[in-house]
Tab-separated table of C-alpha atoms in Angstrom:
chain	number	residue	atom	x	y	z
A	18	ARG	CA	-18.116	-7.619	-3.213
A	19	SER	CA	-14.030	-6.944	-2.749
A	20	GLY	CA	-11.644	-9.451	-1.297
A	21	GLN	CA	-13.979	-12.007	0.036
A	22	ASP	CA	-14.338	-15.514	-0.908
A	23	VAL	CA	-17.853	-16.575	-1.994
A	24	THR	CA	-17.095	-20.211	-2.520
A	25	GLN	CA	-19.260	-21.280	0.892
A	26	GLU	CA	-22.044	-19.016	-0.155
A	27	TYR	CA	-22.302	-19.895	-4.025
A	28	THR	CA	-22.210	-23.711	-3.155
A	29	ASP	CA	-24.726	-23.142	-0.297
A	30	LEU	CA	-26.792	-21.551	-3.005
A	31	SER	CA	-26.436	-24.299	-5.376
A	32	SER	CA	-27.438	-26.768	-2.957
A	33	ARG	CA	-30.801	-24.480	-2.032
A	34	LEU	CA	-31.215	-24.448	-5.735
A	35	LYS	CA	-31.532	-27.800	-6.345
A	36	ASN	CA	-34.122	-28.601	-3.118
A	37	LEU	CA	-36.028	-25.847	-4.802
A	38	GLU	CA	-36.233	-27.193	-7.867
A	39	SER	CA	-37.028	-30.343	-6.678
A	40	THR	CA	-39.675	-29.223	-4.534
A	41	GLU	CA	-40.890	-27.125	-7.623
A	42	ARG	CA	-41.538	-30.511	-9.813
A	43	GLN	CA	-43.207	-32.208	-6.524
A	44	LEU	CA	-45.655	-29.471	-6.775
A	45	ASN	CA	-46.334	-29.283	-10.477
A	46	THR	CA	-46.907	-33.205	-10.205
A	47	ILE	CA	-49.547	-32.593	-7.271
A	48	LEU	CA	-51.054	-29.665	-9.102
A	49	GLU	CA	-51.774	-31.967	-12.559
A	50	ASP	CA	-53.525	-34.624	-9.892
A	51	ALA	CA	-55.395	-31.301	-8.206
A	52	ASP	CA	-59.037	-31.677	-8.462
A	53	LYS	CA	-60.500	-28.883	-6.295
A	54	THR	CA	-60.035	-25.502	-7.154
A	55	GLU	CA	-58.912	-24.374	-3.998
A	56	ASP	CA	-56.151	-27.558	-3.779
A	57	VAL	CA	-55.337	-25.517	-6.964
A	58	MET	CA	-54.773	-22.464	-5.645
A	59	LEU	CA	-52.891	-23.223	-2.923
A	60	VAL	CA	-50.377	-25.218	-4.668
A	61	PHE	CA	-50.049	-22.653	-7.588
A	62	ASN	CA	-49.429	-20.001	-4.616
A	63	GLN	CA	-47.087	-22.636	-3.283
A	64	LEU	CA	-45.235	-23.066	-6.674
A	65	THR	CA	-45.206	-18.842	-7.206
A	66	GLN	CA	-43.001	-18.660	-3.521
A	67	ILE	CA	-40.602	-21.282	-5.111
A	68	ARG	CA	-40.333	-20.118	-8.440
A	69	GLU	CA	-39.539	-16.609	-7.112
A	70	GLN	CA	-36.655	-18.343	-4.789
A	71	ILE	CA	-35.488	-19.980	-7.747
A	72	GLU	CA	-34.990	-17.021	-9.909
A	73	LEU	CA	-33.612	-14.876	-6.789
A	74	ILE	CA	-31.089	-17.567	-5.957
A	75	LYS	CA	-29.940	-18.059	-10.130
A	76	GLY	CA	-29.496	-14.054	-10.393
A	77	GLN	CA	-27.554	-14.215	-6.845
A	78	MET	CA	-25.615	-17.303	-8.598
A	79	GLN	CA	-25.079	-15.469	-12.133
A	80	TYR	CA	-23.916	-11.999	-10.007
A	81	TYR	CA	-21.349	-14.074	-7.862
A	82	GLU	CA	-20.272	-15.719	-11.263
A	83	GLN	CA	-19.615	-12.416	-13.050
A	84	SER	CA	-17.743	-10.825	-10.050
A	85	ALA	CA	-15.425	-13.814	-10.233
A	86	ALA	CA	-14.852	-13.713	-13.819
A	87	LEU	CA	-13.784	-9.893	-13.511
A	88	SER	CA	-12.159	-10.602	-9.991
A	89	ALA	CA	-7.945	-10.070	-10.133
A	90	ILE	CA	-5.892	-11.487	-7.436
A	91	SER	CA	-2.716	-9.470	-5.955
A	92	ILE	CA	0.119	-11.609	-4.887
A	93	ARG	CA	3.129	-9.601	-2.777
A	94	LEU	CA	6.083	-12.060	-2.138
A	95	ILE	CA	8.418	-11.482	0.374
A	96	ALA	CA	11.695	-12.852	0.475
A	97	GLU	CA	12.972	-14.543	3.559
A	98	GLU	CA	16.496	-13.771	4.897
A	99	THR	CA	18.943	-16.642	4.169
A	100	VAL	CA	21.894	-15.318	5.469
A	101	LYS	CA	22.345	-14.517	8.986
A	102	PRO	CA	24.462	-11.314	9.806
A	103	ILE	CA	27.718	-11.331	11.456
A	104	GLU	CA	27.868	-11.954	15.056
A	105	ILE	CA	31.618	-12.129	16.517
A	106	GLY	CA	31.273	-13.480	20.359
A	107	GLY	CA	27.917	-11.274	21.021
A	108	TRP	CA	29.308	-8.193	19.375
A	109	LYS	CA	27.018	-7.227	16.187
A	110	PRO	CA	28.906	-4.785	13.942
A	111	GLU	CA	25.810	-3.782	12.107
A	112	GLY	CA	24.099	-2.947	15.012
A	113	VAL	CA	26.742	-0.928	16.424
A	114	VAL	CA	27.070	0.895	13.027
A	115	ARG	CA	23.188	1.410	13.088
A	116	ASP	CA	23.372	2.848	16.322
A	117	ALA	CA	26.376	5.485	15.578
A	118	VAL	CA	24.055	6.751	12.570
A	119	GLN	CA	21.216	7.139	14.873
A	120	THR	CA	23.478	9.014	17.244
A	121	LEU	CA	25.032	11.119	14.550
A	122	VAL	CA	21.219	12.096	12.982
A	123	ASP	CA	19.984	12.502	16.486
A	124	PHE	CA	23.203	14.999	17.375
A	125	LEU	CA	22.744	17.134	13.792
A	126	LYS	CA	19.203	17.294	14.366
A	127	GLY	CA	20.155	18.539	17.639
A	128	PHE	CA	22.246	20.919	16.420
A	129	PHE	CA	20.568	22.415	14.079
A	130	GLU	CA	17.509	22.942	16.248
A	131	PHE	CA	19.942	24.745	18.376
A	132	VAL	CA	21.360	26.681	15.232
A	133	VAL	CA	17.496	27.784	14.280
A	134	TRP	CA	16.515	28.812	17.902
A	135	LEU	CA	19.463	30.434	18.087
A	136	VAL	CA	18.997	32.744	14.863
A	137	ILE	CA	15.036	32.977	15.353
A	138	VAL	CA	14.790	33.813	19.320
A	139	PHE	CA	18.228	34.435	21.371
A	140	LEU	CA	20.165	37.041	18.320
A	141	PRO	CA	16.956	39.178	18.011
A	142	ALA	CA	16.253	39.277	21.523
A	143	ALA	CA	20.415	39.580	22.539
A	144	ILE	CA	20.441	42.443	20.190
A	145	LEU	CA	17.556	44.112	21.540
A	146	ILE	CA	18.691	43.654	24.831
A	147	ILE	CA	22.216	45.020	24.177
A	148	LEU	CA	20.533	48.028	21.990
A	149	SER	CA	18.179	48.787	25.205
A	150	VAL	CA	21.164	48.343	27.710
A	151	GLY	CA	23.403	50.185	25.595
A	152	SER	CA	20.887	53.356	24.835
A	153	ILE	CA	20.788	53.660	28.500
A	154	LEU	CA	24.531	53.721	29.549
A	155	PHE	CA	25.137	55.460	26.177
A	156	VAL	CA	22.479	58.352	28.017
A	157	LEU	CA	24.150	58.068	31.535
A	158	TRP	CA	27.215	58.494	30.490
A	159	ARG	CA	26.249	61.263	28.581
A	160	PHE	CA	24.564	62.871	31.732
A	161	VAL	CA	27.343	61.805	33.775
A	162	ARG	CA	29.962	63.767	31.318
A	163	TRP	CA	27.912	66.879	31.508
A	164	LEU	CA	27.376	66.953	35.258
A	165	TRP	CA	31.173	66.578	35.322
A	166	ARG	CA	31.867	69.417	33.049
A	167	LEU	CA	29.337	71.703	34.931
A	168	PHE	CA	30.666	71.175	38.313
A	169	PHE	CA	34.997	70.511	37.882
A	170	LYS	CA	35.718	72.169	34.738
A	171	GLY	CA	33.629	74.821	35.225
A	172	LYS	CA	35.371	75.750	38.151
């Protein structure tokens, strides 16, 4: 397991193991004193179940022991602030500086966003509009000039 304390589980397994081993000894004594075949078989079956549980618990305990042997503990220490910040009559200079820097960063961010929008969106759009309107005005001017020459200079 990773990052878990298994001390309680290990202690519980140890207690269960002691109880099961005690039960195993008592069943062995009963098995030695049993005369009838069916009594022997009944005690033998119970003894087999107890031994199986003992082996399972020993295996689990061995797993915990091996896992603990390979475990590593990481500790991260964080120093507490021992010096109080300067505070003059409720005025905190570091707060003012932090706010001023944040305002400057926000302004520069907004300014650069404006420049990007200007270059990518507004400038090309303005050029297209100026060229379109300029072309129309140029054609109108040439047409009016042609009409002027046709009607007024020709007479």
